[in-house]
Amino acid sequence: MIASIELGGRERLVDLANGASLAIPQTAGGSHPKFFVAEDIATEPLQSGGFTGRVAGGGSCNVERVHTIPHCHGTHTEGPGHLMQEAVPVQHQLDLAMIPAIVISVFSDQDGSDHEDGYCPVIAAGSLEIPGEARAVIIRTLPNDADKCRRNYAHAAPYPVLSLEAMDRLVAADIQHLLIDTPSVDPADDGGRLARHRRFWSMQADDSRPATERAGCTITEMIFVPDSIADGLYLISLGVSALHSDAAASAPVVYPIS
Ligand SMILES: [Zn+2]
């Protein structure tokens, strides 16, 4: 199923039958990444009156209660409400259109890191070649170990972060949506500054409001970009859950553009 679209002033083809998910599968009991917390995703059958939500336990159907933390347990999309007193839901100004996105594989440099970066390896601005038509950037950090899908970040080496200049480059290129396969765009502990989140939403350090033109921008963390997805241009649907919160679980899907 090939669709013809106009992008950047010329005709391009999108393979709508060939979508690929960037979401990490999450399985209760620990088959998922863990960031900032020790607990796993957990489920339990609903018990309500005489009803039990487990067929294997004699119930008529399965109804689970799920305990999870979107920021900590897997692929999730957050908006500026993540840093705002109002905790505006990410769905508030969410772009439901298909978005032109560029997949970029990047190396990071341990030598460039310092305490300001939490000693995380740093991805330089020069690693980001962004075509003019892209409004989303999908970052695949190298090496691309499948372990990213179940990594406990408390026990792992520091993950890469974009340099502040790289964040500025994204904003200058009018990138509205950033997706990355690390658990946060900031180091796990940067003293509460969240400097890269603030740069992306053009927030001042002493003001927790985004610039007007950045209020609909999102950051998606803990994606996994399989090696079968080549670097290049795609259309992306962010697939954000309708459970309103500053961050929500998401299942982004990319469709190749030729
Ligand atoms: Zn987050």
PDB file of C-alpha atoms and ligand atoms in Angstrom:
ATOM      1  CA  MET A   1       0.000   0.000   0.000  1.00  0.00           C
ATOM      2  CA  ILE A   2       1.989   2.931  -1.354  1.00  0.00           C
ATOM      3  CA  ALA A   3       0.798   6.490  -0.816  1.00  0.00           C
ATOM      4  CA  SER A   4       2.025   9.486  -2.729  1.00  0.00           C
ATOM      5  CA  ILE A   5       2.633  12.604  -0.639  1.00  0.00           C
ATOM      6  CA  GLU A   6       4.056  16.033  -1.237  1.00  0.00           C
ATOM      7  CA  LEU A   7       6.943  16.805   1.063  1.00  0.00           C
ATOM      8  CA  GLY A   8       9.448  19.615   0.826  1.00  0.00           C
ATOM      9  CA  GLY A   9       7.960  20.700  -2.491  1.00  0.00           C
ATOM     10  CA  ARG A  10       8.291  17.362  -4.263  1.00  0.00           C
ATOM     11  CA  GLU A  11       6.430  14.099  -4.575  1.00  0.00           C
ATOM     12  CA  ARG A  12       7.518  11.252  -2.288  1.00  0.00           C
ATOM     13  CA  LEU A  13       6.204   7.729  -1.759  1.00  0.00           C
ATOM     14  CA  VAL A  14       5.310   6.265   1.657  1.00  0.00           C
ATOM     15  CA  ASP A  15       5.013   2.535   2.240  1.00  0.00           C
ATOM     16  CA  LEU A  16       2.011   2.415   4.572  1.00  0.00           C
ATOM     17  CA  ALA A  17       2.028  -1.393   4.629  1.00  0.00           C
ATOM     18  CA  ASN A  18       5.494  -1.444   6.139  1.00  0.00           C
ATOM     19  CA  GLY A  19       5.145   0.272   9.515  1.00  0.00           C
ATOM     20  CA  ALA A  20       7.688  -0.608  12.191  1.00  0.00           C
ATOM     21  CA  SER A  21       7.257  -0.102  15.921  1.00  0.00           C
ATOM     22  CA  LEU A  22       9.798   1.818  18.008  1.00  0.00           C
ATOM     23  CA  ALA A  23       8.120   0.795  21.286  1.00  0.00           C
ATOM     24  CA  ILE A  24       9.792  -1.501  23.782  1.00  0.00           C
ATOM     25  CA  PRO A  25       7.580  -4.482  24.651  1.00  0.00           C
ATOM     26  CA  GLN A  26       6.746  -4.415  28.360  1.00  0.00           C
ATOM     27  CA  THR A  27       5.991  -7.605  30.236  1.00  0.00           C
ATOM     28  CA  ALA A  28       4.961  -7.711  33.883  1.00  0.00           C
ATOM     29  CA  GLY A  29       7.586  -9.343  36.033  1.00  0.00           C
ATOM     30  CA  GLY A  30      10.618  -7.587  34.682  1.00  0.00           C
ATOM     31  CA  SER A  31      10.967  -7.934  30.910  1.00  0.00           C
ATOM     32  CA  HIS A  32      11.223  -4.183  30.390  1.00  0.00           C
ATOM     33  CA  PRO A  33      13.770  -1.470  31.169  1.00  0.00           C
ATOM     34  CA  LYS A  34      13.948   0.103  34.622  1.00  0.00           C
ATOM     35  CA  PHE A  35      15.024   3.665  35.280  1.00  0.00           C
ATOM     36  CA  PHE A  36      14.994   5.517  38.601  1.00  0.00           C
ATOM     37  CA  VAL A  37      12.989   2.812  40.431  1.00  0.00           C
ATOM     38  CA  ALA A  38      13.667  -0.691  41.694  1.00  0.00           C
ATOM     39  CA  GLU A  39      10.190  -2.108  41.198  1.00  0.00           C
ATOM     40  CA  ASP A  40       9.007  -3.983  38.117  1.00  0.00           C
ATOM     41  CA  ILE A  41       5.728  -3.546  36.283  1.00  0.00           C
ATOM     42  CA  ALA A  42       3.178  -5.637  38.167  1.00  0.00           C
ATOM     43  CA  THR A  43      -0.313  -6.883  37.404  1.00  0.00           C
ATOM     44  CA  GLU A  44      -3.036  -8.368  39.554  1.00  0.00           C
ATOM     45  CA  PRO A  45      -6.516  -9.605  38.716  1.00  0.00           C
ATOM     46  CA  LEU A  46      -9.345  -7.215  39.538  1.00  0.00           C
ATOM     47  CA  GLN A  47     -11.342  -8.355  42.562  1.00  0.00           C
ATOM     48  CA  SER A  48     -14.739  -6.661  42.740  1.00  0.00           C
ATOM     49  CA  GLY A  49     -17.582  -8.051  44.780  1.00  0.00           C
ATOM     50  CA  GLY A  50     -17.715 -11.728  43.880  1.00  0.00           C
ATOM     51  CA  PHE A  51     -15.898 -11.144  40.594  1.00  0.00           C
ATOM     52  CA  THR A  52     -12.356 -12.278  40.039  1.00  0.00           C
ATOM     53  CA  GLY A  53     -10.595 -11.043  36.906  1.00  0.00           C
ATOM     54  CA  ARG A  54      -8.688 -14.212  36.132  1.00  0.00           C
ATOM     55  CA  VAL A  55     -10.079 -17.060  34.047  1.00  0.00           C
ATOM     56  CA  ALA A  56      -7.496 -19.433  35.482  1.00  0.00           C
ATOM     57  CA  GLY A  57      -8.833 -18.518  38.936  1.00  0.00           C
ATOM     58  CA  GLY A  58     -12.461 -19.267  38.052  1.00  0.00           C
ATOM     59  CA  GLY A  59     -13.402 -15.842  36.624  1.00  0.00           C
ATOM     60  CA  SER A  60     -15.441 -15.462  33.452  1.00  0.00           C
ATOM     61  CA  CYS A  61     -12.807 -13.240  31.835  1.00  0.00           C
ATOM     62  CA  ASN A  62      -9.403 -11.712  32.500  1.00  0.00           C
ATOM     63  CA  VAL A  63      -9.402  -8.148  33.867  1.00  0.00           C
ATOM     64  CA  GLU A  64      -6.044  -6.916  35.090  1.00  0.00           C
ATOM     65  CA  ARG A  65      -5.026  -3.992  37.230  1.00  0.00           C
ATOM     66  CA  VAL A  66      -1.620  -2.787  35.954  1.00  0.00           C
ATOM     67  CA  HIS A  67       0.957  -0.980  38.099  1.00  0.00           C
ATOM     68  CA  THR A  68       3.455   0.919  35.957  1.00  0.00           C
ATOM     69  CA  ILE A  69       5.262   4.264  35.833  1.00  0.00           C
ATOM     70  CA  PRO A  70       5.496   5.579  32.259  1.00  0.00           C
ATOM     71  CA  HIS A  71       8.680   7.615  32.921  1.00  0.00           C
ATOM     72  CA  CYS A  72      10.454   4.605  34.450  1.00  0.00           C
ATOM     73  CA  HIS A  73       9.320   1.418  32.738  1.00  0.00           C
ATOM     74  CA  GLY A  74       9.504   1.860  28.980  1.00  0.00           C
ATOM     75  CA  THR A  75       8.652   3.890  25.911  1.00  0.00           C
ATOM     76  CA  HIS A  76       6.817   7.070  26.866  1.00  0.00           C
ATOM     77  CA  THR A  77       6.130  10.519  25.426  1.00  0.00           C
ATOM     78  CA  GLU A  78       6.233  13.642  27.578  1.00  0.00           C
ATOM     79  CA  GLY A  79       5.370  17.279  27.034  1.00  0.00           C
ATOM     80  CA  PRO A  80       6.472  20.473  28.789  1.00  0.00           C
ATOM     81  CA  GLY A  81       4.000  19.626  31.569  1.00  0.00           C
ATOM     82  CA  HIS A  82       6.763  17.314  32.840  1.00  0.00           C
ATOM     83  CA  LEU A  83       8.438  20.440  34.283  1.00  0.00           C
ATOM     84  CA  MET A  84       5.413  22.676  34.920  1.00  0.00           C
ATOM     85  CA  GLN A  85       3.548  23.318  38.148  1.00  0.00           C
ATOM     86  CA  GLU A  86       0.332  22.737  36.204  1.00  0.00           C
ATOM     87  CA  ALA A  87       1.597  19.325  35.003  1.00  0.00           C
ATOM     88  CA  VAL A  88      -0.191  19.915  31.680  1.00  0.00           C
ATOM     89  CA  PRO A  89      -0.986  16.556  30.030  1.00  0.00           C
ATOM     90  CA  VAL A  90       1.185  15.637  27.053  1.00  0.00           C
ATOM     91  CA  GLN A  91      -2.032  15.152  25.081  1.00  0.00           C
ATOM     92  CA  HIS A  92      -2.937  18.841  25.536  1.00  0.00           C
ATOM     93  CA  GLN A  93      -1.482  20.168  22.266  1.00  0.00           C
ATOM     94  CA  LEU A  94      -0.442  16.883  20.730  1.00  0.00           C
ATOM     95  CA  ASP A  95       0.080  16.761  16.972  1.00  0.00           C
ATOM     96  CA  LEU A  96      -2.055  13.875  15.693  1.00  0.00           C
ATOM     97  CA  ALA A  97      -0.813  14.292  12.127  1.00  0.00           C
ATOM     98  CA  MET A  98       1.778  12.018  10.578  1.00  0.00           C
ATOM     99  CA  ILE A  99       5.129  13.745  11.074  1.00  0.00           C
ATOM    100  CA  PRO A 100       8.170  13.644   8.744  1.00  0.00           C
ATOM    101  CA  ALA A 101      10.986  12.172  10.832  1.00  0.00           C
ATOM    102  CA  ILE A 102      14.654  11.420  10.311  1.00  0.00           C
ATOM    103  CA  VAL A 103      16.306   8.373  11.899  1.00  0.00           C
ATOM    104  CA  ILE A 104      19.918   9.149  12.837  1.00  0.00           C
ATOM    105  CA  SER A 105      22.417   6.687  14.334  1.00  0.00           C
ATOM    106  CA  VAL A 106      24.959   8.411  16.554  1.00  0.00           C
ATOM    107  CA  PHE A 107      28.133   7.619  18.396  1.00  0.00           C
ATOM    108  CA  SER A 108      28.857   9.336  21.667  1.00  0.00           C
ATOM    109  CA  ASP A 109      32.151  10.477  23.130  1.00  0.00           C
ATOM    110  CA  GLN A 110      33.090   9.613  26.709  1.00  0.00           C
ATOM    111  CA  ASP A 111      36.045  12.014  26.551  1.00  0.00           C
ATOM    112  CA  GLY A 112      33.746  15.004  26.098  1.00  0.00           C
ATOM    113  CA  SER A 113      31.820  14.365  29.312  1.00  0.00           C
ATOM    114  CA  ASP A 114      32.253  16.109  32.622  1.00  0.00           C
ATOM    115  CA  HIS A 115      30.355  16.460  35.883  1.00  0.00           C
ATOM    116  CA  GLU A 116      27.893  18.847  34.208  1.00  0.00           C
ATOM    117  CA  ASP A 117      26.883  15.922  32.004  1.00  0.00           C
ATOM    118  CA  GLY A 118      26.797  13.466  34.904  1.00  0.00           C
ATOM    119  CA  TYR A 119      29.810  11.885  33.159  1.00  0.00           C
ATOM    120  CA  CYS A 120      27.472  10.630  30.457  1.00  0.00           C
ATOM    121  CA  PRO A 121      29.047  10.146  27.016  1.00  0.00           C
ATOM    122  CA  VAL A 122      28.112  13.154  24.914  1.00  0.00           C
ATOM    123  CA  ILE A 123      26.556  13.228  21.438  1.00  0.00           C
ATOM    124  CA  ALA A 124      27.967  16.216  19.566  1.00  0.00           C
ATOM    125  CA  ALA A 125      25.826  18.635  17.564  1.00  0.00           C
ATOM    126  CA  GLY A 126      27.853  17.726  14.477  1.00  0.00           C
ATOM    127  CA  SER A 127      26.376  14.182  14.627  1.00  0.00           C
ATOM    128  CA  LEU A 128      22.965  15.546  13.678  1.00  0.00           C
ATOM    129  CA  GLU A 129      22.358  16.061   9.977  1.00  0.00           C
ATOM    130  CA  ILE A 130      18.747  17.158   9.773  1.00  0.00           C
ATOM    131  CA  PRO A 131      16.989  17.535   6.405  1.00  0.00           C
ATOM    132  CA  GLY A 132      14.816  20.640   6.105  1.00  0.00           C
ATOM    133  CA  GLU A 133      11.548  18.689   5.819  1.00  0.00           C
ATOM    134  CA  ALA A 134      12.028  16.739   9.104  1.00  0.00           C
ATOM    135  CA  ARG A 135       9.927  17.820  12.090  1.00  0.00           C
ATOM    136  CA  ALA A 136      10.913  14.847  14.258  1.00  0.00           C
ATOM    137  CA  VAL A 137      14.326  13.351  15.006  1.00  0.00           C
ATOM    138  CA  ILE A 138      14.715   9.718  16.052  1.00  0.00           C
ATOM    139  CA  ILE A 139      18.066   9.021  17.709  1.00  0.00           C
ATOM    140  CA  ARG A 140      19.561   5.532  17.745  1.00  0.00           C
ATOM    141  CA  THR A 141      22.616   5.473  20.012  1.00  0.00           C
ATOM    142  CA  LEU A 142      25.412   3.082  19.100  1.00  0.00           C
ATOM    143  CA  PRO A 143      26.125   0.352  20.008  1.00  0.00           C
ATOM    144  CA  ASN A 144      22.500  -0.682  19.525  1.00  0.00           C
ATOM    145  CA  ASP A 145      22.316  -3.564  22.011  1.00  0.00           C
ATOM    146  CA  ALA A 146      18.963  -5.357  22.293  1.00  0.00           C
ATOM    147  CA  ASP A 147      19.648  -5.205  26.034  1.00  0.00           C
ATOM    148  CA  LYS A 148      18.170  -1.679  25.883  1.00  0.00           C
ATOM    149  CA  CYS A 149      14.762  -3.407  25.996  1.00  0.00           C
ATOM    150  CA  ARG A 150      15.318  -4.777  29.513  1.00  0.00           C
ATOM    151  CA  ARG A 151      18.216  -2.777  30.950  1.00  0.00           C
ATOM    152  CA  ASN A 152      18.213  -1.856  34.627  1.00  0.00           C
ATOM    153  CA  TYR A 153      19.819   1.585  34.427  1.00  0.00           C
ATOM    154  CA  ALA A 154      20.770   1.519  38.108  1.00  0.00           C
ATOM    155  CA  HIS A 155      23.351  -1.112  37.241  1.00  0.00           C
ATOM    156  CA  ALA A 156      24.376   0.110  33.783  1.00  0.00           C
ATOM    157  CA  ALA A 157      27.098   2.466  32.607  1.00  0.00           C
ATOM    158  CA  PRO A 158      25.907   6.085  32.125  1.00  0.00           C
ATOM    159  CA  TYR A 159      23.855   6.406  28.943  1.00  0.00           C
ATOM    160  CA  PRO A 160      24.674   8.958  26.224  1.00  0.00           C
ATOM    161  CA  VAL A 161      23.165  12.442  26.262  1.00  0.00           C
ATOM    162  CA  LEU A 162      23.007  15.101  23.554  1.00  0.00           C
ATOM    163  CA  SER A 163      25.218  18.108  24.126  1.00  0.00           C
ATOM    164  CA  LEU A 164      23.418  21.364  24.910  1.00  0.00           C
ATOM    165  CA  GLU A 165      24.558  22.603  21.486  1.00  0.00           C
ATOM    166  CA  ALA A 166      22.913  19.552  19.910  1.00  0.00           C
ATOM    167  CA  MET A 167      19.647  20.404  21.683  1.00  0.00           C
ATOM    168  CA  ASP A 168      19.951  23.963  20.366  1.00  0.00           C
ATOM    169  CA  ARG A 169      20.449  22.588  16.855  1.00  0.00           C
ATOM    170  CA  LEU A 170      17.181  20.628  17.135  1.00  0.00           C
ATOM    171  CA  VAL A 171      15.294  23.752  18.180  1.00  0.00           C
ATOM    172  CA  ALA A 172      16.928  25.859  15.447  1.00  0.00           C
ATOM    173  CA  ALA A 173      15.871  23.233  12.880  1.00  0.00           C
ATOM    174  CA  ASP A 174      12.255  23.475  14.164  1.00  0.00           C
ATOM    175  CA  ILE A 175      12.258  19.862  15.359  1.00  0.00           C
ATOM    176  CA  GLN A 176       8.990  19.460  17.247  1.00  0.00           C
ATOM    177  CA  HIS A 177       9.390  15.876  18.393  1.00  0.00           C
ATOM    178  CA  LEU A 178      12.554  14.219  19.699  1.00  0.00           C
ATOM    179  CA  LEU A 179      12.709  10.451  20.174  1.00  0.00           C
ATOM    180  CA  ILE A 180      15.713   8.732  21.749  1.00  0.00           C
ATOM    181  CA  ASP A 181      16.571   5.246  22.984  1.00  0.00           C
ATOM    182  CA  THR A 182      17.943   6.390  26.354  1.00  0.00           C
ATOM    183  CA  PRO A 183      15.800   6.672  29.513  1.00  0.00           C
ATOM    184  CA  SER A 184      16.127  10.466  29.662  1.00  0.00           C
ATOM    185  CA  VAL A 185      17.553  13.292  27.559  1.00  0.00           C
ATOM    186  CA  ASP A 186      19.246  14.480  30.758  1.00  0.00           C
ATOM    187  CA  PRO A 187      21.633  12.583  33.045  1.00  0.00           C
ATOM    188  CA  ALA A 188      19.835  10.575  35.738  1.00  0.00           C
ATOM    189  CA  ASP A 189      21.077  13.016  38.362  1.00  0.00           C
ATOM    190  CA  ASP A 190      21.931  16.508  37.167  1.00  0.00           C
ATOM    191  CA  GLY A 191      20.941  18.185  40.416  1.00  0.00           C
ATOM    192  CA  GLY A 192      17.394  18.786  39.204  1.00  0.00           C
ATOM    193  CA  ARG A 193      18.407  21.145  36.402  1.00  0.00           C
ATOM    194  CA  LEU A 194      16.993  19.052  33.533  1.00  0.00           C
ATOM    195  CA  ALA A 195      18.955  21.395  31.306  1.00  0.00           C
ATOM    196  CA  ARG A 196      18.330  19.532  28.048  1.00  0.00           C
ATOM    197  CA  HIS A 197      14.591  19.197  28.612  1.00  0.00           C
ATOM    198  CA  ARG A 198      14.522  22.964  29.248  1.00  0.00           C
ATOM    199  CA  ARG A 199      16.494  23.737  26.085  1.00  0.00           C
ATOM    200  CA  PHE A 200      14.140  21.647  23.970  1.00  0.00           C
ATOM    201  CA  TRP A 201      11.045  23.421  25.266  1.00  0.00           C
ATOM    202  CA  SER A 202      12.841  26.819  25.381  1.00  0.00           C
ATOM    203  CA  MET A 203      12.211  27.202  29.114  1.00  0.00           C
ATOM    204  CA  GLN A 204      14.267  29.516  31.259  1.00  0.00           C
ATOM    205  CA  ALA A 205      15.857  27.898  34.314  1.00  0.00           C
ATOM    206  CA  ASP A 206      13.749  30.069  36.617  1.00  0.00           C
ATOM    207  CA  ASP A 207      10.522  29.753  34.629  1.00  0.00           C
ATOM    208  CA  SER A 208       8.673  26.520  34.085  1.00  0.00           C
ATOM    209  CA  ARG A 209       6.771  27.644  30.987  1.00  0.00           C
ATOM    210  CA  PRO A 210       7.721  26.662  27.460  1.00  0.00           C
ATOM    211  CA  ALA A 211       8.077  29.215  24.708  1.00  0.00           C
ATOM    212  CA  THR A 212       4.691  29.486  22.963  1.00  0.00           C
ATOM    213  CA  GLU A 213       5.973  27.906  19.771  1.00  0.00           C
ATOM    214  CA  ARG A 214       7.426  24.944  21.719  1.00  0.00           C
ATOM    215  CA  ALA A 215       4.357  24.178  23.858  1.00  0.00           C
ATOM    216  CA  GLY A 216       3.218  21.343  21.570  1.00  0.00           C
ATOM    217  CA  CYS A 217       6.661  19.752  21.342  1.00  0.00           C
ATOM    218  CA  THR A 218       7.305  16.312  22.809  1.00  0.00           C
ATOM    219  CA  ILE A 219      10.186  14.134  23.941  1.00  0.00           C
ATOM    220  CA  THR A 220       9.875  10.359  23.672  1.00  0.00           C
ATOM    221  CA  GLU A 221      12.328   8.329  25.723  1.00  0.00           C
ATOM    222  CA  MET A 222      13.253   4.637  25.906  1.00  0.00           C
ATOM    223  CA  ILE A 223      12.376   3.792  22.333  1.00  0.00           C
ATOM    224  CA  PHE A 224      14.208   0.939  20.602  1.00  0.00           C
ATOM    225  CA  VAL A 225      15.161   1.364  16.942  1.00  0.00           C
ATOM    226  CA  PRO A 226      15.785  -2.122  15.505  1.00  0.00           C
ATOM    227  CA  ASP A 227      18.746  -2.514  13.157  1.00  0.00           C
ATOM    228  CA  SER A 228      16.251  -3.428  10.417  1.00  0.00           C
ATOM    229  CA  ILE A 229      15.240   0.257  10.330  1.00  0.00           C
ATOM    230  CA  ALA A 230      17.815   2.096   8.223  1.00  0.00           C
ATOM    231  CA  ASP A 231      18.851   5.676   8.858  1.00  0.00           C
ATOM    232  CA  GLY A 232      16.737   7.974   6.686  1.00  0.00           C
ATOM    233  CA  LEU A 233      13.399   9.682   6.273  1.00  0.00           C
ATOM    234  CA  TYR A 234      10.095   8.258   7.577  1.00  0.00           C
ATOM    235  CA  LEU A 235       6.609   9.338   8.486  1.00  0.00           C
ATOM    236  CA  ILE A 236       5.943   8.753  12.162  1.00  0.00           C
ATOM    237  CA  SER A 237       2.785   8.396  14.208  1.00  0.00           C
ATOM    238  CA  LEU A 238       3.648   8.920  17.873  1.00  0.00           C
ATOM    239  CA  GLY A 239       0.915   6.587  19.170  1.00  0.00           C
ATOM    240  CA  VAL A 240       0.516   8.276  22.553  1.00  0.00           C
ATOM    241  CA  SER A 241      -1.899   6.655  25.027  1.00  0.00           C
ATOM    242  CA  ALA A 242      -5.071   8.619  25.827  1.00  0.00           C
ATOM    243  CA  LEU A 243      -4.427   8.238  29.565  1.00  0.00           C
ATOM    244  CA  HIS A 244      -3.822  11.923  30.321  1.00  0.00           C
ATOM    245  CA  SER A 245      -0.674  12.727  32.290  1.00  0.00           C
ATOM    246  CA  ASP A 246       2.504  14.781  31.848  1.00  0.00           C
ATOM    247  CA  ALA A 247       3.882  11.612  30.226  1.00  0.00           C
ATOM    248  CA  ALA A 248       2.064   8.685  28.710  1.00  0.00           C
ATOM    249  CA  ALA A 249       3.108   5.304  27.389  1.00  0.00           C
ATOM    250  CA  SER A 250       3.478   5.456  23.626  1.00  0.00           C
ATOM    251  CA  ALA A 251       3.948   3.110  20.687  1.00  0.00           C
ATOM    252  CA  PRO A 252       5.478   5.150  17.847  1.00  0.00           C
ATOM    253  CA  VAL A 253       5.300   3.605  14.371  1.00  0.00           C
ATOM    254  CA  VAL A 254       7.474   4.678  11.426  1.00  0.00           C
ATOM    255  CA  TYR A 255       6.670   4.256   7.725  1.00  0.00           C
ATOM    256  CA  PRO A 256       9.503   4.441   5.168  1.00  0.00           C
ATOM    257  CA  ILE A 257       9.588   7.302   2.663  1.00  0.00           C
ATOM    258  CA  SER A 258      11.289   6.914  -0.715  1.00  0.00           C
TER     259      SER A 258
HETATM  260 ZN    ZN B   1      10.511  10.753  30.913  1.00  0.00          ZN
END
